[in-house]
Amino acid sequence: MLDLFNENNVTNHDDHVPTISEAELSDAEVLVELTKIKEELKDQVVVLGHHYQQDDVITFADYTGDSLQLAREAAKLSKPYIIFCGVHFMAETADMLTGPDQKVILPDLRAGCSMADMAVRSDIDHAWKFMKSAVSEIGETIVPITYINCAATLKAFVGDNGGAICTSSNAEKIIKWAFSQGQKLLFFPDQHLGRNTCFKMGVGLDEMVVYNPKLTNGGLTIEQIKKAKVILWYGYCSVHQGFTRDQVKKVKEKDPSVHVIVHPECSFDVVQAADDAGSTSYIIEKIKNAPAGSKFAVGTEINLVNRLAHEYPDKTITSLSPYQCLCTTMYRVRPRWLLASFRAIKQNSPINVITVPEEVKAPSLTALERMLAIK
Ligand code: SF4
């Protein structure tokens, strides 16, 4: 078995890294064969593609969306094979929501998520024990909420401990629910989504603390835990954390009519300086519905920004950052690995099948279903 992820990775899969060399097929030939094989296997295979995938992969997706949309889509599918062009935790979620006879395939097993890897189960267990004992001393309840960008073992933790999962589309709704269940919130792994959403909902910055798993007891005292309303995990997305307040300032100085819209995984300063913030679906809808001639500087992954610029040539759409804000793990899913997945299915020998073990799946599903039920 390849050592692909941290200790969270309990998912069962084989260790096949596909190989279709450039000597065997050029990039152009890969696309031609993919078109043919997809048509041939159309009754057996459905392809899901996350918005951050490269265009040559998205072209072959039957459904595109953000994590929430793709999770909902996966739950409705009936074809035996689902090829998930996204990252590992998304394929795990799809496996949990599909039937026992369906197989979920991740074209490249190395497609992980650096943010998801910032919270590991043993650290969460340790933190939880510390927080629970502090909170119980003052007779309060703490509710754990995990962003969907995490391993199945963390979703299972939340399911077992009365919490729920959230996405960037529904974080506000889920946090509101969490505050109806208890007085305090533990939010992981993305501190920025937690901070930005809670602040928007009226929680003061002085009511939030950050738990850093690399420090003893997260670097917090029992008194700080007792006083805090929200405990944020020290995790972040390296792609979205790359945007800066200075970039917003420069764009606005150059042309005040440019609308700066960013993802809530960006830091607090950036979200506060921007004109608007929201999930990838929110950003897409905003741009789609804006009148011709509108100008946007967008703070999210570059593949999505470039695709939007291409789809709406009557609007000016640029990246907020002058640097390429690419999710390198999403980028690992290349058309030739997608083709290798198709070829293996054709030979009745599927590769890179993601299977969440039953003992993890059951509590994870509890947390997922809780999320889907919260209106
Ligand atoms: S963009 Fe960030 S959060 Fe999304 S998959 Fe890539 S590393 Fe993870």
PDB file of N, CA and C in Angstrom, residues 11 16 20 31 37 50 54 63 72 98-99 142 146 161 170 209 243 260 265 292 323 337 353 355 362 365 370 375:
ATOM      1  N   THR A  11      -9.229   4.578   4.533  1.00  0.00           N
ATOM      2  CA  THR A  11     -10.002   4.111   3.398  1.00  0.00           C
ATOM      3  C   THR A  11      -9.301   2.934   2.724  1.00  0.00           C
ATOM      4  N   HIS A  16      -2.876   1.216  -6.914  1.00  0.00           N
ATOM      5  CA  HIS A  16      -2.518   1.354  -8.311  1.00  0.00           C
ATOM      6  C   HIS A  16      -2.414   2.822  -8.720  1.00  0.00           C
ATOM      7  N   ILE A  20      -0.283   5.582 -18.241  1.00  0.00           N
ATOM      8  CA  ILE A  20      -0.406   5.609 -19.703  1.00  0.00           C
ATOM      9  C   ILE A  20       0.631   6.646 -20.110  1.00  0.00           C
ATOM     10  N   LEU A  31      -7.409  12.359 -25.336  1.00  0.00           N
ATOM     11  CA  LEU A  31      -8.741  12.968 -25.395  1.00  0.00           C
ATOM     12  C   LEU A  31      -9.629  12.251 -26.410  1.00  0.00           C
ATOM     13  N   ILE A  37     -14.325   5.920 -25.395  1.00  0.00           N
ATOM     14  CA  ILE A  37     -14.570   4.956 -24.316  1.00  0.00           C
ATOM     15  C   ILE A  37     -15.712   5.427 -23.407  1.00  0.00           C
ATOM     16  N   HIS A  50     -15.292  18.255  -9.985  1.00  0.00           N
ATOM     17  CA  HIS A  50     -15.309  19.452  -9.136  1.00  0.00           C
ATOM     18  C   HIS A  50     -14.898  20.670  -9.958  1.00  0.00           C
ATOM     19  N   GLN A  54      -9.172  20.787 -14.087  1.00  0.00           N
ATOM     20  CA  GLN A  54      -8.744  21.423 -15.334  1.00  0.00           C
ATOM     21  C   GLN A  54      -9.789  21.189 -16.439  1.00  0.00           C
ATOM     22  N   TYR A  63     -21.552  15.636 -14.465  1.00  0.00           N
ATOM     23  CA  TYR A  63     -22.040  16.625 -13.509  1.00  0.00           C
ATOM     24  C   TYR A  63     -20.843  17.402 -12.987  1.00  0.00           C
ATOM     25  N   ARG A  72     -24.678  15.680  -3.169  1.00  0.00           N
ATOM     26  CA  ARG A  72     -26.111  15.469  -3.426  1.00  0.00           C
ATOM     27  C   ARG A  72     -26.318  14.672  -4.707  1.00  0.00           C
ATOM     28  N   THR A  98     -23.424   6.344  -1.837  1.00  0.00           N
ATOM     29  CA  THR A  98     -23.868   5.468  -2.929  1.00  0.00           C
ATOM     30  C   THR A  98     -24.104   4.056  -2.389  1.00  0.00           C
ATOM     31  N   GLY A  99     -24.721   3.232  -3.228  1.00  0.00           N
ATOM     32  CA  GLY A  99     -25.120   1.897  -2.788  1.00  0.00           C
ATOM     33  C   GLY A  99     -23.956   0.916  -2.697  1.00  0.00           C
ATOM     34  N   ILE A 142     -20.552  21.646  24.199  1.00  0.00           N
ATOM     35  CA  ILE A 142     -19.790  22.034  23.009  1.00  0.00           C
ATOM     36  C   ILE A 142     -20.198  21.110  21.862  1.00  0.00           C
ATOM     37  N   THR A 146     -17.586  19.892  11.468  1.00  0.00           N
ATOM     38  CA  THR A 146     -16.462  19.790  10.534  1.00  0.00           C
ATOM     39  C   THR A 146     -16.868  20.260   9.148  1.00  0.00           C
ATOM     40  N   ASN A 161     -20.400  12.421  18.061  1.00  0.00           N
ATOM     41  CA  ASN A 161     -20.394  13.390  19.161  1.00  0.00           C
ATOM     42  C   ASN A 161     -21.439  14.504  18.999  1.00  0.00           C
ATOM     43  N   ASN A 170     -23.304  26.017   3.013  1.00  0.00           N
ATOM     44  CA  ASN A 170     -24.343  25.973   4.061  1.00  0.00           C
ATOM     45  C   ASN A 170     -23.781  26.215   5.472  1.00  0.00           C
ATOM     46  N   VAL A 209     -11.246  31.573  19.668  1.00  0.00           N
ATOM     47  CA  VAL A 209      -9.831  31.259  19.922  1.00  0.00           C
ATOM     48  C   VAL A 209      -9.400  30.190  18.914  1.00  0.00           C
ATOM     49  N   PHE A 243      -4.330  34.561  -1.041  1.00  0.00           N
ATOM     50  CA  PHE A 243      -4.843  35.898  -1.408  1.00  0.00           C
ATOM     51  C   PHE A 243      -4.598  36.869  -0.245  1.00  0.00           C
ATOM     52  N   VAL A 260     -14.798  42.871  -6.161  1.00  0.00           N
ATOM     53  CA  VAL A 260     -13.905  41.818  -5.642  1.00  0.00           C
ATOM     54  C   VAL A 260     -14.761  40.785  -4.899  1.00  0.00           C
ATOM     55  N   GLU A 265     -12.809  30.651   2.405  1.00  0.00           N
ATOM     56  CA  GLU A 265     -11.570  30.023   2.892  1.00  0.00           C
ATOM     57  C   GLU A 265     -10.416  31.037   2.882  1.00  0.00           C
ATOM     58  N   ALA A 292     -23.919  42.412 -18.499  1.00  0.00           N
ATOM     59  CA  ALA A 292     -22.752  42.489 -19.394  1.00  0.00           C
ATOM     60  C   ALA A 292     -21.958  43.751 -19.059  1.00  0.00           C
ATOM     61  N   TYR A 323      -0.510  35.871  -9.062  1.00  0.00           N
ATOM     62  CA  TYR A 323       0.144  34.547  -9.106  1.00  0.00           C
ATOM     63  C   TYR A 323      -0.902  33.486  -9.435  1.00  0.00           C
ATOM     64  N   TRP A 337      -5.121   9.859 -16.599  1.00  0.00           N
ATOM     65  CA  TRP A 337      -5.490   8.986 -15.457  1.00  0.00           C
ATOM     66  C   TRP A 337      -6.980   8.665 -15.499  1.00  0.00           C
ATOM     67  N   VAL A 353     -10.322   2.159  -6.436  1.00  0.00           N
ATOM     68  CA  VAL A 353     -11.671   2.162  -5.857  1.00  0.00           C
ATOM     69  C   VAL A 353     -11.562   2.626  -4.402  1.00  0.00           C
ATOM     70  N   THR A 355     -13.130   2.853  -0.812  1.00  0.00           N
ATOM     71  CA  THR A 355     -14.148   2.191   0.017  1.00  0.00           C
ATOM     72  C   THR A 355     -13.936   2.582   1.477  1.00  0.00           C
ATOM     73  N   ALA A 362     -20.716   4.307   9.045  1.00  0.00           N
ATOM     74  CA  ALA A 362     -21.978   4.507   9.770  1.00  0.00           C
ATOM     75  C   ALA A 362     -22.015   5.844  10.530  1.00  0.00           C
ATOM     76  N   LEU A 365     -21.977   8.822   8.108  1.00  0.00           N
ATOM     77  CA  LEU A 365     -23.268   9.029   7.454  1.00  0.00           C
ATOM     78  C   LEU A 365     -24.244   9.753   8.374  1.00  0.00           C
ATOM     79  N   ARG A 370     -27.318  14.365   8.940  1.00  0.00           N
ATOM     80  CA  ARG A 370     -27.721  15.496   9.790  1.00  0.00           C
ATOM     81  C   ARG A 370     -27.592  16.789   8.984  1.00  0.00           C
ATOM     82  N   LYS A 375     -32.456  22.362   7.669  1.00  0.00           N
ATOM     83  CA  LYS A 375     -33.046  23.277   6.673  1.00  0.00           C
ATOM     84  C   LYS A 375     -32.680  24.714   7.000  1.00  0.00           C
TER      85      LYS A 375
END
